Coordinates of C-alpha atoms in Angstrom, one line a residue:
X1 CA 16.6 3.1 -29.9
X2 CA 14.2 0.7 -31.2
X3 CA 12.9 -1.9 -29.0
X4 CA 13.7 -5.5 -29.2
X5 CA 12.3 -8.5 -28.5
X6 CA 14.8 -11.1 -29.8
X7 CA 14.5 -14.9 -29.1
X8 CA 17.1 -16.5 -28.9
X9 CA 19.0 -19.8 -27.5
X10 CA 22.2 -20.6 -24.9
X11 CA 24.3 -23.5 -24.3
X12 CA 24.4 -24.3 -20.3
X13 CA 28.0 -23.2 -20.3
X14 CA 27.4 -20.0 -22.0
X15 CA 24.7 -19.0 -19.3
X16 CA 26.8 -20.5 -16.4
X17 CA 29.7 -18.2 -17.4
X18 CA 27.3 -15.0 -17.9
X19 CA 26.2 -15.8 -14.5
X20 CA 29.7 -16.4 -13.2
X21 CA 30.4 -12.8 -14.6
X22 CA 27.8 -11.1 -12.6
X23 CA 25.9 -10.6 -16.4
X24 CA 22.5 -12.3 -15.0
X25 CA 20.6 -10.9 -11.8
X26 CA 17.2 -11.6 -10.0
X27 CA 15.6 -8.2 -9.4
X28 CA 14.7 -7.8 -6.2
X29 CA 10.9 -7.5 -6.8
X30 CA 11.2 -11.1 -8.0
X31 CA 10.2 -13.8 -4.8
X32 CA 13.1 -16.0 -3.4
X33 CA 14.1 -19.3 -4.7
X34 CA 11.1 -21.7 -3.9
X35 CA 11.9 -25.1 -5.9
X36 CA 11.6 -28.6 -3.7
X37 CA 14.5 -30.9 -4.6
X38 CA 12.1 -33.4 -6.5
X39 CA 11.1 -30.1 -9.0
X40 CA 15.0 -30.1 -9.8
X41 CA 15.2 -33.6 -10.6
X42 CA 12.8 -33.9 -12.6
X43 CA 14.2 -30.5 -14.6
X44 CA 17.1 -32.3 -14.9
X45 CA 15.9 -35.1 -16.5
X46 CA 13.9 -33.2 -18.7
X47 CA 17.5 -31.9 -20.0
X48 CA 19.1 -35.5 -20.3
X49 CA 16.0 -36.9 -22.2
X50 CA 16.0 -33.1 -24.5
X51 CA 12.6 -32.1 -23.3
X52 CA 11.7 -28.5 -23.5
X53 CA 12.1 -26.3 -20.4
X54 CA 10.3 -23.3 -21.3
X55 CA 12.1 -20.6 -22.1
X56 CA 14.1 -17.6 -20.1
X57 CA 13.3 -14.0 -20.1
X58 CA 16.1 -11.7 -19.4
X59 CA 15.8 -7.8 -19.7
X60 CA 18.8 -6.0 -20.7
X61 CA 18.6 -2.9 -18.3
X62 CA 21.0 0.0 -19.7
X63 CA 22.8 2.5 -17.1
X64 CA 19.8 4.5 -16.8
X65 CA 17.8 1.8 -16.3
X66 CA 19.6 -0.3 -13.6
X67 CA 17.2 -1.3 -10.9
X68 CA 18.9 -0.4 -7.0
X69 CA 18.2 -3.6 -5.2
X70 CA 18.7 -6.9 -6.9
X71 CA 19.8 -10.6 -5.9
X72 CA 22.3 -13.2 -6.8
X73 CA 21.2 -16.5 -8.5
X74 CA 20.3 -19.3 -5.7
X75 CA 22.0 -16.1 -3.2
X76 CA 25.7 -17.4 -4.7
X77 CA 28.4 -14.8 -4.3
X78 CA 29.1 -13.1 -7.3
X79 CA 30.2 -10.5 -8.6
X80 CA 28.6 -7.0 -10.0
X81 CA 29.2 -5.4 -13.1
X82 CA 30.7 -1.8 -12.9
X83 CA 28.5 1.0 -13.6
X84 CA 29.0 1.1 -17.5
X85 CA 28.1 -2.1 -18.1
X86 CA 24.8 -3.4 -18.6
X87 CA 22.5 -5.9 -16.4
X88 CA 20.4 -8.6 -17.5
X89 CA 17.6 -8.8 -14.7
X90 CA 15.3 -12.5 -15.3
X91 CA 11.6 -11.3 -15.2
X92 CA 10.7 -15.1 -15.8
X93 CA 12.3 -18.9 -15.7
X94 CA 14.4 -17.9 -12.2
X95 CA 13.5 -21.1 -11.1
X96 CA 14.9 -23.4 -13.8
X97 CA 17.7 -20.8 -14.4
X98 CA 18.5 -20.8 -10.5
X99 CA 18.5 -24.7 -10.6
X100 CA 20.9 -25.3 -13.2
X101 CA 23.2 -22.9 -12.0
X102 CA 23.0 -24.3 -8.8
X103 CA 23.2 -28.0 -10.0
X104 CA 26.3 -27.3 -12.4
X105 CA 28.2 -24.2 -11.3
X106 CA 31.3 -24.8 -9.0
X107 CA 30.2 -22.0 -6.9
X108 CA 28.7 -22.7 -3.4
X109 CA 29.2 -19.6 -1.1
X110 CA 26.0 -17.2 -0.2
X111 CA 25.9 -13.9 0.6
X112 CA 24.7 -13.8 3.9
X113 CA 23.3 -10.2 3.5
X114 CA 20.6 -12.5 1.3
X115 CA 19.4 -15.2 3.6
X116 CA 16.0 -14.2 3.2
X117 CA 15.8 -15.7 -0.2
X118 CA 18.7 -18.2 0.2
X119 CA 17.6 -21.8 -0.6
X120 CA 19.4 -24.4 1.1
X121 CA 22.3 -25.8 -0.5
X122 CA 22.3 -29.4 0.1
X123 CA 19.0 -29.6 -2.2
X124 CA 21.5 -29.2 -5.5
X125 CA 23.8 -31.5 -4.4
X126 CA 22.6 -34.4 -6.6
X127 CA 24.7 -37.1 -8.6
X128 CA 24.1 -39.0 -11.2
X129 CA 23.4 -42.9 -10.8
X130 CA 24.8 -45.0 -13.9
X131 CA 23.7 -48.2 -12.6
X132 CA 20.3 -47.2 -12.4
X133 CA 20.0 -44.1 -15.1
X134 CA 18.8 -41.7 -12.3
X135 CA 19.4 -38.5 -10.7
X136 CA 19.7 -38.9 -6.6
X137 CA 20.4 -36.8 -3.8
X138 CA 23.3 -36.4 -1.9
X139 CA 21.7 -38.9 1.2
X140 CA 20.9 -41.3 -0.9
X141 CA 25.0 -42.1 -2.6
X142 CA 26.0 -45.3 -0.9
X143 CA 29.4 -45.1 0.5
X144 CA 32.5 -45.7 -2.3
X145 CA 30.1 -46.3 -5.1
X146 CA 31.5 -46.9 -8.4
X147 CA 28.3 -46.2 -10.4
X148 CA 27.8 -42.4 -9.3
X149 CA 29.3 -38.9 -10.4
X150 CA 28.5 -35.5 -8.5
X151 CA 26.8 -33.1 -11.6
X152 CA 28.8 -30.0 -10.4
X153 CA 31.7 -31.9 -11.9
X154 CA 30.1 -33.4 -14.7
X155 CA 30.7 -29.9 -17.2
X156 CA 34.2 -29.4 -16.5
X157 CA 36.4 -31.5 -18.5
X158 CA 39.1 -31.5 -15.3
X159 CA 36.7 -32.5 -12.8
X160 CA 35.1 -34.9 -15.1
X161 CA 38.7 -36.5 -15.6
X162 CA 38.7 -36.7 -11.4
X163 CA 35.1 -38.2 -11.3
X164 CA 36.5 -41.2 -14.5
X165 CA 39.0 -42.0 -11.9
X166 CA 36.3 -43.8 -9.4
X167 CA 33.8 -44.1 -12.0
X168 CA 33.2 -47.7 -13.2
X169 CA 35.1 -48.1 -16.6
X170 CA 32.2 -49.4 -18.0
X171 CA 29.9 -46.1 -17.3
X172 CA 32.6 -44.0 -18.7
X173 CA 31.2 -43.9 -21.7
X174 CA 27.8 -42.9 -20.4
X175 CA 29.4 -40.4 -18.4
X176 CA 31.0 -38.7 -21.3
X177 CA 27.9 -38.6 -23.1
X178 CA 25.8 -37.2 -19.7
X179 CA 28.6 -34.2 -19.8
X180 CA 27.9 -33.4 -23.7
X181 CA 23.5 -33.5 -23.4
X182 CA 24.5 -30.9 -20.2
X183 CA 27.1 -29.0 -22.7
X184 CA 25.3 -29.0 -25.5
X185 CA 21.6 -28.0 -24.4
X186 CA 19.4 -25.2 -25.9
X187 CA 18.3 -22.9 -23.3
X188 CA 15.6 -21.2 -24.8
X189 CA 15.7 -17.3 -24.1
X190 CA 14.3 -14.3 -24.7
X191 CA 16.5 -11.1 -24.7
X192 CA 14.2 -7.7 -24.1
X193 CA 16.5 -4.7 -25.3
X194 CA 15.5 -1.1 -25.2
X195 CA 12.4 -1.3 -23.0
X196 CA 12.0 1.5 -20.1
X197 CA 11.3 0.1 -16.6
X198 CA 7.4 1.3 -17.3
X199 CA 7.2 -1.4 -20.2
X200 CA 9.2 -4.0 -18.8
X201 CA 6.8 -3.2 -15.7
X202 CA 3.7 -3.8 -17.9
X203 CA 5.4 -7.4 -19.1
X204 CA 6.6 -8.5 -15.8
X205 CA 3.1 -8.2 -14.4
X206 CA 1.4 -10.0 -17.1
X207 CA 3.5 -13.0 -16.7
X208 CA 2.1 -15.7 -15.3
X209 CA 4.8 -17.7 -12.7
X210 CA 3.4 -21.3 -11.6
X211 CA 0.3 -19.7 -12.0
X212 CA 0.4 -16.5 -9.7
X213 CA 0.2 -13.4 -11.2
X214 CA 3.6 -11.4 -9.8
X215 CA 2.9 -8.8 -7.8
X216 CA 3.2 -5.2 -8.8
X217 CA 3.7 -3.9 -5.3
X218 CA 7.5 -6.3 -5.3
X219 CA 8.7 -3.9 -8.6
X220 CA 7.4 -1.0 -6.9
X221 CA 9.8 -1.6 -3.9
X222 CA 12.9 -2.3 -6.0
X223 CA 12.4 1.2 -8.0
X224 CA 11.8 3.5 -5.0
X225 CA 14.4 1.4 -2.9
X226 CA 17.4 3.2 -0.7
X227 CA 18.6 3.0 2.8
X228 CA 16.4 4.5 4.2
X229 CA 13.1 4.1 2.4
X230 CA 11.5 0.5 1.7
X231 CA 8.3 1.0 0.1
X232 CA 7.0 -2.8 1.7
X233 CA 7.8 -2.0 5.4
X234 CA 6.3 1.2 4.8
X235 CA 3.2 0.0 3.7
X236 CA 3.3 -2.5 6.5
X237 CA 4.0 0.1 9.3
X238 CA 0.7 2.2 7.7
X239 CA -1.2 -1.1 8.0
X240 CA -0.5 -1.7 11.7
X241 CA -1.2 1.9 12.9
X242 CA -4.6 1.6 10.9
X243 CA -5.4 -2.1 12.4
X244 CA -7.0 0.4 15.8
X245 CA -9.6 0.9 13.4
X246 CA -9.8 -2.5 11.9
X247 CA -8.3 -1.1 8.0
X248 CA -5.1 -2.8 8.6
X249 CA -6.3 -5.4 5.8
X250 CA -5.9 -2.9 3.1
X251 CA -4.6 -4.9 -0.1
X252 CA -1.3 -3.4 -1.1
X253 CA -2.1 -3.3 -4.7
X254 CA -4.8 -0.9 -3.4
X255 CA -2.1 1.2 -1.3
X256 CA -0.4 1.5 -5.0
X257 CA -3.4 2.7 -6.1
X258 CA -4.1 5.1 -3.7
X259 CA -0.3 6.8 -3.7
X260 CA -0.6 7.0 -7.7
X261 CA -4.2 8.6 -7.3
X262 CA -2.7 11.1 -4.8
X263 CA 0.7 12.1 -6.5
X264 CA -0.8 11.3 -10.3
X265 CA -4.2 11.5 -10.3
X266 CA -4.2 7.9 -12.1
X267 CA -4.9 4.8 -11.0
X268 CA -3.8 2.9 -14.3
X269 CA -1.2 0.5 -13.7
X270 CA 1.3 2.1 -16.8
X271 CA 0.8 5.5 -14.6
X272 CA 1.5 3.4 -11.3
X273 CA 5.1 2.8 -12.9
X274 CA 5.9 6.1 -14.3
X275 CA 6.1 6.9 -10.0
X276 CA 9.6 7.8 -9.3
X277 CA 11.1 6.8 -6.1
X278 CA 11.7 10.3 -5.3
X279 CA 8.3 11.1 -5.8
X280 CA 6.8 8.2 -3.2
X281 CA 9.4 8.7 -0.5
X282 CA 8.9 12.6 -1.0
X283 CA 5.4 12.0 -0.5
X284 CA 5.0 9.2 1.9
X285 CA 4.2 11.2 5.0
X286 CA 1.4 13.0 3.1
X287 CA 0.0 10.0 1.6
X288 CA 0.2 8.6 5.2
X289 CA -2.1 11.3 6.5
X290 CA -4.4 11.2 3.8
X291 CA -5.1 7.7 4.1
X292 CA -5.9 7.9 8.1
X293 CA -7.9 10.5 7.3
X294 CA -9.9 8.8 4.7
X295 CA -10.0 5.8 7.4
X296 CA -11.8 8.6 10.1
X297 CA -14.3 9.2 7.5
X298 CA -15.3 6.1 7.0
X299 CA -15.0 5.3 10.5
X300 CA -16.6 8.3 12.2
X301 CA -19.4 9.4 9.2
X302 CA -20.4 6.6 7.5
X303 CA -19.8 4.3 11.2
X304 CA -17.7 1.5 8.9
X305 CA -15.8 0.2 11.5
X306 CA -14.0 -2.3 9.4
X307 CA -12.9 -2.7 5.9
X308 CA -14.6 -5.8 5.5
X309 CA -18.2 -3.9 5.5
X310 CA -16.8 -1.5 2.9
X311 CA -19.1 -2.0 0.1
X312 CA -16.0 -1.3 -2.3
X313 CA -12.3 -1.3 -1.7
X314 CA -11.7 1.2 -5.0
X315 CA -14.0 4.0 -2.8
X316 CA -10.9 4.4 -1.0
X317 CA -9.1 6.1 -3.5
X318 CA -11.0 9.1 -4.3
X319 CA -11.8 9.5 -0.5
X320 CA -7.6 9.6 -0.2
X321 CA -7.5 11.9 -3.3
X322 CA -10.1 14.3 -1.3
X323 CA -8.2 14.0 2.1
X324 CA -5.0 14.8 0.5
X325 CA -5.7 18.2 -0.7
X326 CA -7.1 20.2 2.0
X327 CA -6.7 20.0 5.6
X328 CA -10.2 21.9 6.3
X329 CA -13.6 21.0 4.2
X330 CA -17.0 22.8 4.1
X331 CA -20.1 20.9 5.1
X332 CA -21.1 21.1 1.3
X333 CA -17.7 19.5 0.3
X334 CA -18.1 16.9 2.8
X335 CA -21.9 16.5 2.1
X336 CA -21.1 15.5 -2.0
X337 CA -18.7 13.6 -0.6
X338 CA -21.3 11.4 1.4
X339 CA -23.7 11.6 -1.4
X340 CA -20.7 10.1 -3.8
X341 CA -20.2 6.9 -1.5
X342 CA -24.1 6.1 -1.2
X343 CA -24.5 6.7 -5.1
X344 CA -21.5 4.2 -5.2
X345 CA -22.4 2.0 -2.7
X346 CA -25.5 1.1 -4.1
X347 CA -24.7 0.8 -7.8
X348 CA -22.4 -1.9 -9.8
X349 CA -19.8 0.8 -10.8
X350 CA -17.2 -1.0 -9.3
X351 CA -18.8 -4.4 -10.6
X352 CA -18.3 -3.8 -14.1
X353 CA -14.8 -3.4 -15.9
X354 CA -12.9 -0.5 -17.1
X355 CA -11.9 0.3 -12.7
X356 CA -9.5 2.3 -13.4
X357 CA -10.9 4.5 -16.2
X358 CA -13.8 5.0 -14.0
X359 CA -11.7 5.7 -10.8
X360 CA -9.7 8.1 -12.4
X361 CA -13.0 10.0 -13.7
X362 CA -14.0 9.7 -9.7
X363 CA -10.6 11.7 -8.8
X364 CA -11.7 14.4 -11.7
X365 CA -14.6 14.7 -9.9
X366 CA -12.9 14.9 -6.8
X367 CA -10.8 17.7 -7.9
X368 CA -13.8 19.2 -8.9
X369 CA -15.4 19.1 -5.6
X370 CA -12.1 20.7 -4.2
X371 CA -12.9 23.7 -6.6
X372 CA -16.7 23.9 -5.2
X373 CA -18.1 22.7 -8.5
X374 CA -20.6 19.7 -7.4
X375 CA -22.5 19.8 -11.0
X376 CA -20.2 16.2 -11.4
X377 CA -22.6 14.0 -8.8
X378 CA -25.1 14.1 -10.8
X379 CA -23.4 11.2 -13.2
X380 CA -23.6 9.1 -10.2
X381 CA -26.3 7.3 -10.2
X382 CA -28.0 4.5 -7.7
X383 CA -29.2 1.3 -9.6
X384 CA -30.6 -1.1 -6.6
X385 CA -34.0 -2.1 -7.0
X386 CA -36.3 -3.0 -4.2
X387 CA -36.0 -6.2 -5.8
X388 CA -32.2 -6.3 -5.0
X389 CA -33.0 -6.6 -1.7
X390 CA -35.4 -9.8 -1.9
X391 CA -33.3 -11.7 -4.2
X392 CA -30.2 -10.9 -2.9
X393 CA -29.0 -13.3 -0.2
X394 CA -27.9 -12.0 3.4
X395 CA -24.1 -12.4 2.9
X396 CA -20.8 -10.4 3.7
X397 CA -19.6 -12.0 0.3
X398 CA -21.5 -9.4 -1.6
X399 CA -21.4 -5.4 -1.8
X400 CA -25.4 -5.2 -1.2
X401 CA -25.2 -6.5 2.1
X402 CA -22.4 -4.5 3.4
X403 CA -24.0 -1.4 1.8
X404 CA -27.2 -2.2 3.7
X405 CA -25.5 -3.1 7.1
X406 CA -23.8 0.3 6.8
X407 CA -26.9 2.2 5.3
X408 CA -29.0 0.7 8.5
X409 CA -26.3 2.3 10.8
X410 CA -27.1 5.6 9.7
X411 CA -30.3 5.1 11.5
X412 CA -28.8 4.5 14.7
X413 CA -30.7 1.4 15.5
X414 CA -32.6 0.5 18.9
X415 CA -32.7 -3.2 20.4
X416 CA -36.4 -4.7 19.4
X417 CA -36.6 -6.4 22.5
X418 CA -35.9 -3.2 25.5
X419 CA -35.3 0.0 22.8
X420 CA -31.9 0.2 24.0
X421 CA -29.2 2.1 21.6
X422 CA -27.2 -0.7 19.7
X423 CA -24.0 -0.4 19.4
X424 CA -22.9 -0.3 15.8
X425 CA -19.5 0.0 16.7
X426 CA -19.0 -3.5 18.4
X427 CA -21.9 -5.2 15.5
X428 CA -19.5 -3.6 12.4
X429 CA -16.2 -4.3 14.2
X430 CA -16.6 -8.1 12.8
X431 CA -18.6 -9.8 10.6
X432 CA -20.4 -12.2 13.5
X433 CA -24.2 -13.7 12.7
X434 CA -25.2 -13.0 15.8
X435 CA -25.2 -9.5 15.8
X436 CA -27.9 -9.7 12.7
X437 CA -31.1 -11.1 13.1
X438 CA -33.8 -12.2 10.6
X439 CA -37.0 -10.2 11.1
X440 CA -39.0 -13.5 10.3
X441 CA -37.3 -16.1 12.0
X442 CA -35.5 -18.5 10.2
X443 CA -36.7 -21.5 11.6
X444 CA -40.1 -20.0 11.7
X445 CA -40.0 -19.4 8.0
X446 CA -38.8 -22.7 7.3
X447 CA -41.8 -24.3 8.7
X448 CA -43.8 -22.4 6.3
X449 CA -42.1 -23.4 3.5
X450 CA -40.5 -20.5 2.5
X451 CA -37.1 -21.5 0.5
X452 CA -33.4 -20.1 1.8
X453 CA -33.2 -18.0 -0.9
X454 CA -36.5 -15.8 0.7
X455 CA -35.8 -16.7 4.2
X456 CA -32.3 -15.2 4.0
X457 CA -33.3 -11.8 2.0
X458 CA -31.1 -8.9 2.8
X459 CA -34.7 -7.8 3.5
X460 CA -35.4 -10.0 6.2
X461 CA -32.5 -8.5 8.5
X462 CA -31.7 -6.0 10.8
X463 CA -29.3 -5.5 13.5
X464 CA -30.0 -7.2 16.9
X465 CA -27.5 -8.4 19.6
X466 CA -27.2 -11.8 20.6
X467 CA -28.5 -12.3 24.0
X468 CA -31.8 -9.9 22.5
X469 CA -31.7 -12.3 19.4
X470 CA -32.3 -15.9 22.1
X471 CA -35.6 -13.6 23.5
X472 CA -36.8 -13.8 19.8
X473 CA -35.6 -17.3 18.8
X474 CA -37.9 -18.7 16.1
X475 CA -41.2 -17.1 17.7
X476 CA -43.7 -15.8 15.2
X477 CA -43.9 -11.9 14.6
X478 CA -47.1 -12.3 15.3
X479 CA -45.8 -13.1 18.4
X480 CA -42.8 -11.3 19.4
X481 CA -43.6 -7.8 17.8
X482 CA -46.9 -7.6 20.1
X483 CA -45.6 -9.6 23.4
X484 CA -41.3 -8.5 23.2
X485 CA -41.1 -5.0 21.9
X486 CA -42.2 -2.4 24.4
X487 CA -45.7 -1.3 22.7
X488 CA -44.8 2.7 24.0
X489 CA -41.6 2.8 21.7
X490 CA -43.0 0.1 19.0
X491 CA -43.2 2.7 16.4
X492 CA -39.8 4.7 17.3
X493 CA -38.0 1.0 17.6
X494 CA -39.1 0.0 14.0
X495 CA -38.1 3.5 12.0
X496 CA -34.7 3.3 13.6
X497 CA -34.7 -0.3 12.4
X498 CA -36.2 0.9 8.9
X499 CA -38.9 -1.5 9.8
X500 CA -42.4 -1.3 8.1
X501 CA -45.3 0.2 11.3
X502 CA -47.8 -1.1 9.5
X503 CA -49.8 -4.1 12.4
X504 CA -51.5 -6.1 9.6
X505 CA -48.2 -7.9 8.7
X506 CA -46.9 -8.4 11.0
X507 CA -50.6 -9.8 12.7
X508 CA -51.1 -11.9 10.0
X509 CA -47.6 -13.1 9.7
X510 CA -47.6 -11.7 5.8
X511 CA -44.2 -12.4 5.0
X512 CA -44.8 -11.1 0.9
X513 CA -46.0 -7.6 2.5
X514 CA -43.1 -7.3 4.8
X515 CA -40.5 -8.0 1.9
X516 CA -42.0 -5.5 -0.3
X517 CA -42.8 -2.9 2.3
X518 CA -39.4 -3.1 3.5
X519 CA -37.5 -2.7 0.5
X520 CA -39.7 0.1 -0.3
X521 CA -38.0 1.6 2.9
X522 CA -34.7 1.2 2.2
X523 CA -35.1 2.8 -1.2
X524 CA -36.2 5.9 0.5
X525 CA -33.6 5.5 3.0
X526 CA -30.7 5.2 0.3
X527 CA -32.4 8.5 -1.3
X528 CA -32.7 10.4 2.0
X529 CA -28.9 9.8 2.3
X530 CA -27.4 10.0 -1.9
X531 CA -29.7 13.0 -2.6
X532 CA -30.4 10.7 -5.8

């Protein structure tokens, strides 16, 4: 059938009585009723004064379609529509919808089995004050007022007729008026017909709601939804057994990624919904595995012992797609594999746009690698310069510095002030200033002039604990590097550190040579290791 996109327009009657019928649901990957009572009021006096509302967008889902976990409007018991009938879901506006339902219906009951999302009631009980043409809660009715009417009563001509009884004669005009702007208002909505849960997935996420983009990961959990099997808690159960190795910060979107890079080989979001539930709860356990294996990887080879100093999240998702295929690797699999995340870490092929295109080359590559044909790295390229690391500052808020932290770990640094092993481990478990120290001291380089930007060169850092970094303090390294570090392991204390031997600059305190010497070293370090 063709699809339709048809705008059209309800009275608040007509929606009240869909609604009533069980016609109008909130799918469950929409987030619970959030509205303060002052964001109702002031909706219903955009009605009364015939304001626009914006409009609401309701997806007709057809038997196929029919999503397994969905809500009630404001958590009100209602009823549900037999099999054969169709369901109109509200993909946007279930605020304003759930408000003037709320406001206006006669029903009041929850479902308890929804308390999660259930607003509190008492915030639509709000009357109407003729004396002073404004809408006020509940607390604030004085006691046998003869100005005020309840709006839940105001649309039924029964209860109106109760509500004339102890209404001032002389606001019964008014009040017959209030009920017809209520009766008579437009809704604005827009009616999605003959759409398959991938395209009406497409649309949901591309709606904006109070300026949050929705989140993928709540549809996600709807469709692969039964007893047994909630995609959310899943997710959330992965994350706390991968916390140990500080990865339990994964972003979820990510984890969506990764489960339609494993079971698809795609990390495009029209892909991501084409993902059956049967599919992900088949394949939960195995995606589980892959990911803690990827994790080890990263944690044991490459000595990230955090996600935070992962230069990109997206590297996950080829290391999952590799550690879901096979349970045993060659040293040449695993090598490429290596030489994929340096030539990645040091590049801006996550930087750019088109991700997703380019992650789902890197799991045809992967695949690749799986078959023993490694002719694929070679369209991996590193593009840091030495100058990268001078004008790049020392921060965790950029990929640069993480990749350097991580590439300087490699190397299995030694303690500049007693050659003892550093350990990486505790330095990379959080991101703490101490643990790094700047080569030139900072204050040292201050008094010469030397501006933040240079002074705070990824450059100008290497790892150092903190009660070794007090022995240095601001001393000059014309100091420190001839008085602190032990002169017999001076030489096998700076390559660990990927520190320039030469004694002139640091003699003569020559600051230009060290940055440029340096960064020279790091290049070669990054090739040693990419094979680049």
């Amino acid at each position: 059938m063709k699809p339709e996109l048809n705008p059209t327009s309800l009275k608040i009657d007509k929606l009240i009585n869909r609604i009533d019928n069980g016609e109008i649901k909130i799918p469950a990957f929409q987030r619970g009723y959030v509205w303060r009572q002052n964001q109702i009021i002031e909706l219903l006096e955009s009605l009364v004064k015939q304001y626009p509302i914006g409009s609401i967008l309701l997806w007709e889902a057809s038997h196929n379609e029919k999503l397994r976990s969905t809500r009630n409007i404001a958590g009100y018991k209602l009823p549900d529509k037999g099999d054969n009938w169709p369901v109109n879901y509200v993909l946007d506006g279930q605020q304003r919808l759930s408000s003037i339902y709320a406001v206006l219906s006669e029903h009041i009951e929850q479902e308890p089995s929804s308390e999660k999302y259930n607003p509190n009631l008492d915030i639509f009980e709000i009357y109407y004050d003729f004396s002073t043409k404004k809408f006020i809660p509940k607390i604030d009715v004085k006691v046998k007022s003869d100005s005020v009417v309840l709006l839940r009563n105001i649309i039924d001509p029964i209860k109106l007729f109760d509500e004339l009884v102890s209404l001032n004669k002389k606001y019964h005009s008014d009040a017959k008026t209030l009920s017809s702007i209520f009766l008579n208002y437009d809704v604005p909505v827009i009616q999605i017909k003959n759409r398959t849960r991938e395209e009406v997935g497409v649309i949901f996420e591309r709606i904006n709601n109070t300026g949050t983009k929705l989140d993928l990961l709540d549809l996600m959990t709807a469709w692969t939804w039964t007893e047994d099997f909630h995609l959310l808690d899943s997710i959330d159960t992965l994350l706390d057994s991968l916390e140990e190795k500080s990865f339990g910060q994964i972003d979820h979107k990510l984890i969506l990624q990764i489960v339609s890079g494993i079971i698809l080989g795609s990390t495009q979001t029209e892909n991501i919904l084409k993902l059956t539930g049967e599919r992900v709860r088949d394949n939960w356990e195995f995606i589980v595995d892959a990911i803690k294996r990827a994790v080890d990887f990263l944690y044991t080879e490459i000595k990230c012992a955090n996600i935070e100093f992962l230069p990109f999240h997206q590297q996950m998702i080829p290391l999952c797609r590799f550690f879901s295929r096979n349970k045993k690797h060659t040293a040449d699999q695993l090598n490429i594999i290596k030489q994929y995340f340096w030539r990645t870490s040091f590049s801006d092929r996550y930087s750019t746009g088109q991700t997703t295109a380019k992650l789902d080359f890197d799991i045809e590559f992967i695949d690749k690698v799986l078959d023993y044909d490694f002719s694929d790295i070679n369209k991996y390229k590193t593009s840091i310069s030495p100058d990268d690391f001078i004008n790049t500052q020392f921060s965790k808020a950029n990929p640069i510095t993480r990749a350097f932290l991580l590439l300087s770990a490699q190397y299995s640094p030694l303690d500049l002030t007693n050659g003892s092993t550093i350990d990486i481990g505790s330095s990379l478990a959080s991101f703490n200033r101490k643990e790094y120290h700047h080569v030139f001291p900072n204050a040292f380089l201050s008094k010469s002039g030397e501006t933040k930007q240079r002074r705070f060169a990824v450059a100008n850092f290497c790892f150092l604990p903190s009660n070794s970094n007090k022995k240095i303090s601001s001393k000059a390294p014309s100091i420190y590097f001839f008085n602190i570090i032990p002169k017999i392991e001076k030489d096998k204390i700076l390559e660990s550190n990927l520190l320039p031997k030469e004694d002139d600059i640091y003699t003569n305190d020559d600051f230009d040579k060290f940055l440029n010497e340096r960064s020279k070293i790091l290049i070669n370090a990054i090739f040693a290791l990419s094979g680049n």
